[in-house]
XYZ file of C-alpha atoms in Angstrom:
570
model
C 0.000 0.000 0.000
C 1.405 3.386 -1.022
C 0.162 5.028 2.201
C 2.238 2.564 4.209
C 5.324 3.158 2.029
C 5.147 6.941 2.269
C 4.287 6.536 5.949
C 7.501 4.580 6.487
C 9.430 7.474 4.923
C 7.749 9.911 7.345
C 8.800 7.711 10.286
C 12.337 7.098 8.962
C 12.853 10.842 8.362
C 11.765 11.628 11.928
C 8.649 13.602 10.911
C 6.327 11.331 12.954
C 6.553 8.420 15.365
C 5.259 4.926 14.562
C 2.358 5.530 16.987
C 1.408 8.796 15.263
C 1.513 7.070 11.857
C -0.746 4.299 13.143
C -3.180 6.897 14.498
C -3.251 8.591 11.079
C -3.781 5.253 9.288
C -6.726 4.541 11.639
C -8.227 7.947 10.812
C -7.654 7.323 7.079
C -9.725 4.124 7.377
C -12.471 5.968 9.312
C -12.675 8.497 6.476
C -13.289 5.682 4.004
C -9.726 5.455 2.686
C -10.300 8.329 0.236
C -7.697 10.677 1.753
C -3.957 10.241 1.078
C -1.993 9.431 4.246
C 0.057 12.613 3.758
C -3.143 14.713 3.708
C -4.366 13.014 6.901
C -1.049 13.670 8.693
C -1.170 17.345 7.610
C -4.812 17.740 8.750
C -3.907 16.217 12.138
C -1.105 18.771 12.505
C 1.550 16.032 12.735
C 3.531 17.163 9.693
C 3.780 20.348 7.634
C 3.086 20.726 3.904
C 6.879 21.055 3.453
C 7.431 17.777 5.315
C 4.926 16.009 3.107
C 6.565 17.388 -0.053
C 10.030 16.259 1.153
C 8.782 12.721 1.833
C 6.948 12.495 -1.505
C 10.104 13.722 -3.231
C 12.104 10.984 -1.517
C 9.543 8.366 -2.501
C 9.550 9.492 -6.145
C 13.296 10.176 -6.330
C 12.754 13.913 -6.964
C 14.638 16.657 -5.031
C 12.645 19.045 -2.795
C 13.139 22.809 -3.244
C 12.243 25.499 -0.679
C 10.817 28.344 -2.773
C 10.454 30.687 0.207
C 14.248 31.126 0.270
C 14.698 31.331 -3.479
C 15.134 34.432 -5.620
C 14.253 33.492 -9.222
C 15.954 35.455 -11.989
C 13.589 37.181 -14.504
C 15.212 35.472 -17.511
C 14.471 32.075 -15.892
C 10.841 32.952 -15.093
C 10.243 34.184 -18.654
C 10.956 30.706 -20.055
C 7.385 29.722 -19.095
C 4.313 31.938 -19.568
C 2.267 32.965 -16.553
C -0.800 31.195 -18.007
C 1.082 27.899 -18.332
C 2.615 28.244 -14.841
C -0.807 28.783 -13.273
C -2.480 25.994 -15.281
C -0.011 23.306 -14.188
C 1.034 24.880 -10.827
C 4.715 24.994 -11.821
C 7.473 27.602 -11.838
C 10.960 27.535 -13.416
C 13.670 27.964 -10.768
C 16.961 27.525 -12.702
C 18.279 27.471 -16.251
C 21.591 25.826 -17.119
C 22.131 25.755 -20.878
C 19.461 23.446 -22.268
C 18.358 22.199 -18.819
C 15.354 23.933 -17.205
C 14.727 23.066 -13.539
C 10.973 23.201 -12.905
C 9.381 23.282 -9.426
C 6.139 21.301 -9.553
C 3.330 20.370 -7.191
C 3.161 17.001 -8.981
C 6.517 16.123 -10.597
C 4.948 12.944 -12.055
C 2.674 15.013 -14.335
C 4.182 13.938 -17.673
C 1.638 15.971 -19.672
C 2.859 19.215 -18.060
C 6.519 18.231 -18.503
C 6.005 17.291 -22.183
C 4.105 20.505 -23.010
C 6.681 22.752 -21.322
C 9.532 20.850 -23.024
C 7.894 21.356 -26.443
C 7.128 25.065 -25.858
C 10.511 26.006 -24.351
C 12.731 23.659 -26.355
C 14.525 22.808 -23.085
C 15.139 19.563 -21.221
C 12.858 19.763 -18.172
C 14.174 18.498 -14.830
C 11.320 18.407 -12.262
C 11.741 19.154 -8.567
C 8.982 19.131 -5.940
C 7.646 22.086 -3.914
C 4.451 22.770 -1.947
C 1.425 24.079 -3.832
C 1.211 27.105 -1.543
C 4.837 28.113 -2.170
C 4.491 27.607 -5.947
C 1.397 29.849 -6.069
C 3.138 32.499 -3.936
C 6.239 32.319 -6.169
C 4.085 32.691 -9.307
C 2.407 35.721 -7.711
C 5.794 37.296 -6.971
C 7.495 36.369 -10.239
C 4.678 37.535 -12.508
C 3.460 40.202 -10.092
C 1.263 42.922 -11.579
C 3.464 45.837 -10.613
C 3.053 49.571 -11.018
C 3.544 49.285 -14.793
C 0.466 47.059 -15.066
C -1.578 49.490 -12.964
C -0.399 52.355 -15.162
C -1.357 50.344 -18.232
C -4.906 49.822 -16.978
C -5.227 53.503 -16.064
C -3.943 54.507 -19.520
C -6.744 52.369 -20.965
C -9.175 54.528 -18.998
C -7.571 57.656 -20.456
C -7.630 56.349 -24.036
C -11.094 54.790 -23.916
C -14.546 56.011 -23.043
C -14.734 54.437 -19.598
C -14.189 57.697 -17.696
C -17.056 59.205 -15.742
C -18.889 61.851 -17.705
C -18.752 65.497 -16.742
C -22.186 65.444 -15.170
C -20.875 63.498 -12.137
C -21.937 60.016 -11.211
C -25.044 61.156 -9.318
C -26.801 61.916 -12.641
C -25.665 58.817 -14.513
C -28.365 56.331 -15.423
C -28.303 52.697 -14.366
C -27.718 51.688 -17.994
C -24.660 53.980 -18.214
C -23.241 52.592 -14.949
C -23.745 49.019 -16.186
C -22.007 49.823 -19.464
C -19.068 51.403 -17.617
C -18.715 48.427 -15.265
C -18.616 45.870 -18.078
C -15.857 47.470 -20.176
C -12.427 45.805 -20.243
C -10.311 48.363 -18.308
C -12.561 48.434 -15.221
C -12.851 44.630 -15.258
C -9.041 44.376 -15.321
C -8.686 46.985 -12.566
C -11.162 45.188 -10.264
C -9.456 41.838 -10.963
C -6.034 43.377 -10.316
C -7.134 44.784 -6.937
C -8.458 41.382 -5.864
C -5.516 39.377 -7.291
C -2.967 41.539 -5.530
C -4.826 41.038 -2.240
C -4.786 37.256 -2.739
C -1.057 37.298 -3.601
C -0.326 39.288 -0.425
C -2.445 36.831 1.651
C -4.620 39.660 2.984
C -7.753 39.091 5.077
C -9.579 42.263 3.930
C -9.485 44.610 0.927
C -10.460 48.254 1.580
C -11.447 50.558 -1.305
C -11.661 54.050 0.203
C -12.785 57.189 -1.693
C -10.981 60.445 -0.812
C -11.340 63.971 -2.213
C -8.996 63.551 -5.209
C -8.275 59.814 -5.364
C -9.319 56.307 -4.363
C -7.052 54.409 -1.965
C -6.841 50.628 -1.945
C -5.512 49.165 1.303
C -4.941 45.547 2.360
C -5.131 44.080 5.867
C -2.136 41.737 6.112
C -1.460 39.890 9.390
C -4.001 42.151 11.093
C -2.409 45.458 10.002
C -3.734 47.721 7.218
C -1.099 48.409 4.558
C -1.264 50.786 1.588
C -1.818 49.209 -1.824
C -2.850 51.037 -4.979
C -3.945 54.639 -5.487
C -6.255 55.220 -8.463
C -7.759 58.467 -9.794
C -11.179 59.482 -8.515
C -12.591 59.563 -12.047
C -12.757 55.743 -12.156
C -14.872 55.609 -8.970
C -18.346 55.146 -10.518
C -17.285 52.340 -12.856
C -15.151 50.535 -10.227
C -17.838 50.648 -7.525
C -20.508 49.541 -10.013
C -18.297 46.664 -11.189
C -17.831 45.324 -7.642
C -21.553 45.765 -6.861
C -22.523 43.770 -9.951
C -20.055 41.012 -8.980
C -21.566 40.924 -5.465
C -25.154 41.002 -6.825
C -25.953 44.338 -5.179
C -28.264 47.130 -6.337
C -26.035 49.529 -8.333
C -28.722 52.238 -8.256
C -28.691 52.359 -4.423
C -25.906 54.661 -3.248
C -27.329 56.202 -0.074
C -27.861 53.044 2.001
C -25.293 50.428 3.070
C -25.439 47.055 1.311
C -24.018 43.568 1.856
C -23.192 41.014 -0.819
C -21.056 38.003 -1.613
C -18.719 37.033 -4.445
C -17.592 33.469 -5.142
C -14.597 33.032 -7.418
C -11.857 30.560 -8.310
C -8.444 32.280 -8.302
C -5.174 30.418 -8.922
C -7.244 27.212 -8.983
C -8.583 27.805 -5.460
C -12.151 28.642 -4.428
C -12.537 31.960 -2.596
C -15.520 33.734 -1.087
C -15.574 37.507 -0.602
C -18.038 39.086 1.830
C -18.622 42.570 0.429
C -19.897 45.555 2.420
C -20.578 49.084 1.114
C -20.868 52.186 3.308
C -21.957 55.616 1.954
C -19.357 58.215 3.025
C -18.616 61.896 2.286
C -16.758 61.231 -0.986
C -18.749 58.200 -2.119
C -19.168 54.586 -1.125
C -16.414 52.798 0.784
C -16.131 49.076 -0.004
C -14.624 46.430 2.261
C -14.182 42.869 1.021
C -13.482 40.102 3.556
C -11.403 37.364 1.896
C -12.234 33.749 2.742
C -9.877 31.151 1.239
C -12.169 28.130 1.481
C -9.471 25.591 0.637
C -6.633 26.840 2.799
C -7.839 27.297 6.370
C -4.984 26.235 8.632
C -6.998 23.850 10.797
C -5.364 21.587 13.339
C -4.919 22.119 17.059
C -1.142 21.714 16.707
C -1.020 24.703 14.334
C -2.799 27.189 16.603
C 0.099 27.999 18.932
C -1.279 26.558 22.182
C 1.510 26.098 24.731
C 1.931 22.452 25.921
C 0.174 22.982 29.289
C -2.800 24.766 27.665
C -2.922 22.296 24.768
C -3.157 19.312 27.105
C -5.936 20.929 29.169
C -7.907 22.021 26.082
C -7.573 18.601 24.415
C -9.046 16.900 27.488
C -11.993 19.365 27.407
C -12.912 18.739 23.772
C -12.875 14.976 24.321
C -15.862 15.347 26.685
C -19.167 13.885 25.451
C -21.345 16.704 26.809
C -21.124 20.272 28.053
C -20.442 23.613 26.389
C -17.019 25.025 25.453
C -16.876 28.744 24.649
C -14.244 30.572 22.576
C -14.134 34.319 23.176
C -12.322 37.321 21.769
C -12.871 40.389 19.576
C -13.707 40.239 15.858
C -10.789 38.896 13.811
C -9.079 37.110 16.714
C -9.221 33.671 15.067
C -12.205 32.193 16.934
C -13.617 30.494 13.817
C -10.264 28.874 13.009
C -10.060 27.514 16.562
C -13.570 26.037 16.342
C -12.868 24.479 12.927
C -9.645 23.013 14.347
C -11.604 21.456 17.221
C -14.164 20.017 14.789
C -11.348 18.612 12.638
C -9.842 16.968 15.736
C -13.102 15.363 16.978
C -14.305 14.377 13.478
C -13.372 10.715 13.824
C -16.099 9.400 11.509
C -18.248 7.867 14.249
C -19.964 11.079 15.388
C -22.814 13.145 13.945
C -21.453 16.707 13.866
C -23.691 19.656 12.932
C -22.868 23.366 12.683
C -24.967 26.504 12.259
C -22.978 29.543 11.101
C -23.520 33.050 9.729
C -22.190 32.517 7.110
C -20.510 29.123 6.570
C -16.903 30.298 6.143
C -15.108 27.036 5.329
C -16.407 23.659 4.257
C -15.305 20.624 6.258
C -15.745 17.059 4.975
C -17.895 14.689 7.030
C -19.712 17.512 8.836
C -23.214 18.902 8.149
C -22.954 22.707 7.954
C -25.981 25.004 7.902
C -25.993 28.727 7.076
C -28.215 31.257 8.838
C -30.959 32.651 6.557
C -33.111 35.105 8.502
C -35.448 35.817 5.534
C -36.270 32.118 5.316
C -36.737 31.873 9.094
C -33.449 29.995 9.642
C -32.108 31.910 12.644
C -29.509 30.554 15.084
C -32.291 29.612 17.523
C -34.556 27.986 14.896
C -31.659 26.065 13.341
C -30.448 24.903 16.743
C -33.902 23.593 17.693
C -34.097 21.576 14.460
C -30.558 20.231 14.936
C -31.531 18.721 18.302
C -34.010 16.508 16.392
C -31.213 15.323 14.057
C -29.578 12.978 16.604
C -26.377 15.085 17.001
C -23.289 14.196 19.023
C -21.530 17.548 18.597
C -23.059 20.926 17.706
C -21.189 24.093 16.768
C -23.094 27.390 17.050
C -21.304 30.218 15.224
C -22.187 32.810 17.851
C -24.425 33.061 20.921
C -26.052 36.421 20.170
C -29.188 36.389 22.302
C -30.883 34.767 25.277
C -32.945 32.327 23.199
C -29.918 30.887 21.349
C -27.884 30.736 24.585
C -30.644 28.916 26.463
C -31.144 26.284 23.732
C -27.358 25.746 23.450
C -26.960 25.317 27.211
C -29.946 22.961 27.444
C -28.389 20.900 24.612
C -25.123 20.773 26.588
C -27.014 19.490 29.635
C -28.807 16.747 27.682
C -25.775 14.832 26.448
C -24.362 16.923 23.590
C -20.990 18.614 23.239
C -21.669 22.218 22.189
C -19.034 24.628 20.823
C -19.727 28.341 20.434
C -18.261 31.867 20.528
C -18.874 35.047 22.512
C -17.482 38.567 22.227
C -15.729 39.219 25.568
C -12.280 40.546 26.463
C -11.172 37.612 28.620
C -12.259 34.138 29.719
C -13.912 35.033 33.086
C -15.876 37.798 31.295
C -17.810 35.130 29.365
C -19.646 34.126 32.549
C -20.802 37.708 33.191
C -21.823 38.033 29.514
C -24.078 34.951 29.734
C -25.658 36.314 32.918
C -26.269 39.647 31.166
C -28.096 37.718 28.443
C -30.469 36.373 31.108
C -29.081 32.839 31.482
C -29.505 31.518 35.028
C -26.233 31.021 36.979
C -27.094 27.402 37.903
C -27.412 26.551 34.172
C -24.079 28.232 33.356
C -22.354 26.437 36.248
C -23.778 23.028 35.269
C -23.212 23.231 31.507
C -19.898 25.062 30.994
C -16.776 22.913 30.652
C -14.316 25.707 29.877
C -13.755 29.085 28.224
C -10.883 29.853 25.836
C -10.081 33.561 25.305
C -7.741 34.410 22.449
C -5.958 37.076 20.401
C -3.724 36.925 17.315
C -0.088 38.080 17.479
C 2.114 38.662 14.445
C 5.053 36.234 14.280
C 8.649 37.361 13.849
C 9.779 36.821 10.241
C 12.025 33.736 10.233
C 14.094 35.055 7.302
C 15.288 38.277 9.007
C 14.970 37.312 12.684
C 17.732 38.645 14.945
C 18.366 38.576 18.729
C 18.712 41.626 20.984
C 18.878 42.421 24.680
C 15.744 44.279 25.824
C 15.880 47.435 28.011
C 15.032 46.937 31.686
C 11.915 49.136 31.610
C 10.486 46.867 28.886
C 11.065 43.843 31.134
C 9.293 45.669 33.982
C 6.273 46.343 31.743
C 6.017 42.601 31.141
C 5.943 42.016 34.900
C 9.147 39.957 34.906
C 11.329 39.824 38.021
C 14.393 42.006 37.404
C 16.471 40.133 40.022
C 16.043 36.929 38.029
C 16.880 38.808 34.861
C 20.200 40.032 36.296
C 21.301 36.474 36.980
C 20.512 35.244 33.469
C 20.629 37.500 30.442
C 17.323 37.707 28.606
C 17.311 37.587 24.808
C 14.344 38.793 22.767
C 13.972 38.593 18.989
C 12.715 40.930 16.290
C 12.660 41.071 12.502
C 15.072 43.362 10.721
C 12.774 43.657 7.679
C 13.277 41.896 4.326
C 11.560 41.160 1.014
C 9.762 38.134 2.473
C 7.945 40.246 5.085
C 7.721 43.447 2.969
C 10.040 45.192 5.415
C 7.670 44.771 8.408
C 9.753 42.224 10.361
C 6.639 40.047 10.743
C 5.281 37.134 8.699
C 2.154 35.208 9.659
C 0.245 35.161 12.946
C -0.067 32.890 15.957
C -2.699 32.622 18.666
C -2.303 33.839 22.245
C -4.596 32.035 24.692
C -6.191 32.085 28.136
C -7.972 28.816 28.999
C -10.305 28.839 32.005
C -11.424 25.408 33.247
C -14.751 25.497 35.097
C -13.735 23.744 38.326
C -15.885 23.130 41.439
C -14.514 26.340 42.978
C -15.414 28.342 39.849
C -18.906 26.768 39.855
C -19.449 27.847 43.476
C -18.496 31.416 42.556
C -20.842 31.413 39.535
C -23.746 30.189 41.717
C -22.923 32.901 44.278
C -22.838 35.609 41.543
C -19.112 36.067 42.216
C -17.205 38.871 40.507
C -15.127 38.309 37.369
C -12.030 39.069 39.493
C -12.881 36.302 42.011
C -13.556 33.840 39.168
C -10.229 34.796 37.556
C -8.312 34.152 40.815
C -9.961 30.732 41.218
C -9.168 29.849 37.589
C -5.489 30.841 38.016
C -5.323 28.564 41.071
C -6.693 25.765 38.856
C -3.857 26.282 36.328
C -5.084 29.028 33.979
C -2.353 31.085 32.313
C -3.466 34.642 31.542
C -3.190 36.173 28.051
C -0.248 38.250 29.325
C 1.601 35.201 30.654
C 1.003 33.343 27.392
C 2.319 36.319 25.405
C 5.379 36.557 27.688
C 6.290 32.915 27.013
C 5.967 33.456 23.261
C 8.261 36.511 23.497
C 10.889 34.474 25.372
C 10.567 31.660 22.804
C 11.290 34.201 20.041
C 7.934 33.602 18.344
C 6.712 37.207 18.645
C 8.022 40.585 19.809
C 7.617 42.719 22.882
C 6.138 45.559 20.782
C 3.513 43.278 19.212
C 2.464 41.918 22.619
C 2.201 45.425 24.048
C 0.051 46.454 21.067
C -2.343 43.507 21.191
C -2.414 42.245 24.789
C -1.071 44.819 27.215
C -2.847 47.777 25.598
C -6.131 46.014 26.377
């Protein structure tokens, strides 16, 4: 069996233990044997995509190449057209005379190799790389730079797709539709979206100002400047995005919400689109949801060993409610999907109700909220309880009715997962009480509360050590006497091409896990303060968000400045 052969390579290379491989093979059987063993190991968080590619390369006798570290010369890239590179998910990495080294997701794809050999007239030597790194390398190598933007804008100048002199307020719907369907505005809208995808942004902001339109991208939680386009293209650009999102292009004075589904670089994406009428026109924000690339897996979240062990024991319970709390954009959905992926063993009926369904998970029944059709969180939850569920995930507990049904489900033999908007773990108890849930129900049903934030990670490519000033150590609450005896080393990014000069690349979770112990239950029943509940939870082993951040600073995962910005400022 190929799974066993590749599995042996994983064990021999030290990626996994024999026990972990056996666990993955068991899960592969539970999933019907459809998944490759490498995919199962990745989904369980036991190996990385790079590890899988290395092992496959060894099995097939093909070298592995790390594209993240590689600068590809323009003359090498130009051997293969962008269209061909995207179609086959390949990129040329070296050219030596007649030999073209080609990084491929699937180096056994003889059709791709033959076609590229015929087109280029070169001898193709395949090497293996991860799909994600190939797509990122294609985005960088064939990046639509300023020249491409200028080209699109020149098309506006040369053509008839500029707003007329009457101003967009007087333009008819037919005129707006015509403007939005002409080639230059289509290319401009596609370019704005494609650049956001290439930069791995979570949100695209299109903001009208007095004399221009600014495009900004939220990357690793921070808004960064993108394109600046002339104000005269505003009507056609806004209309184009509204048509894509199936909005009313005639309505400019009221906010609207829409959705775009698209396949970009061979991957399915959803964009949640929101318009807001402002002084200089409508501002558009597009939330990017990469449906195929959510990084699920408890091992990938950044839980410290102590917290991981405690949280894993909680989610293995057969009943009770586990809450994940934090502000918008703190990674709550990813945590819940990771939990579902962990408990999805094939022998449980798992149902979710979400608004909207952000990512699709195999083997799980997912339901989207549809208020117009009467499918609210509460109505959906009631129906789910008649569907013989083992585990239920409720996207958010927004009101008393939803909270009561969820807690009653937790008390009648179901494991319920849900989210709340609170600043810390003990605050979730007070929030449920504010919603009108009785303390005895909260105390009986709640297993634990996980509060979280997202911290930017130090860029591995330009990471460098430094000795922090003493006042910075004081702000972290560290003991200076201990510090004197052993020098403390922090890390920060110098700034490089990989991280666009920011010193940060990617994000990691920072957590506070509160177990609901007997002492905590007594305090809940006695209407104890959040402070008293916090003290009892710390006694039971809870690490605060600040302590978790401090450990990640000392491990060199994040920086002091980032922790102060996200955790300590709160």
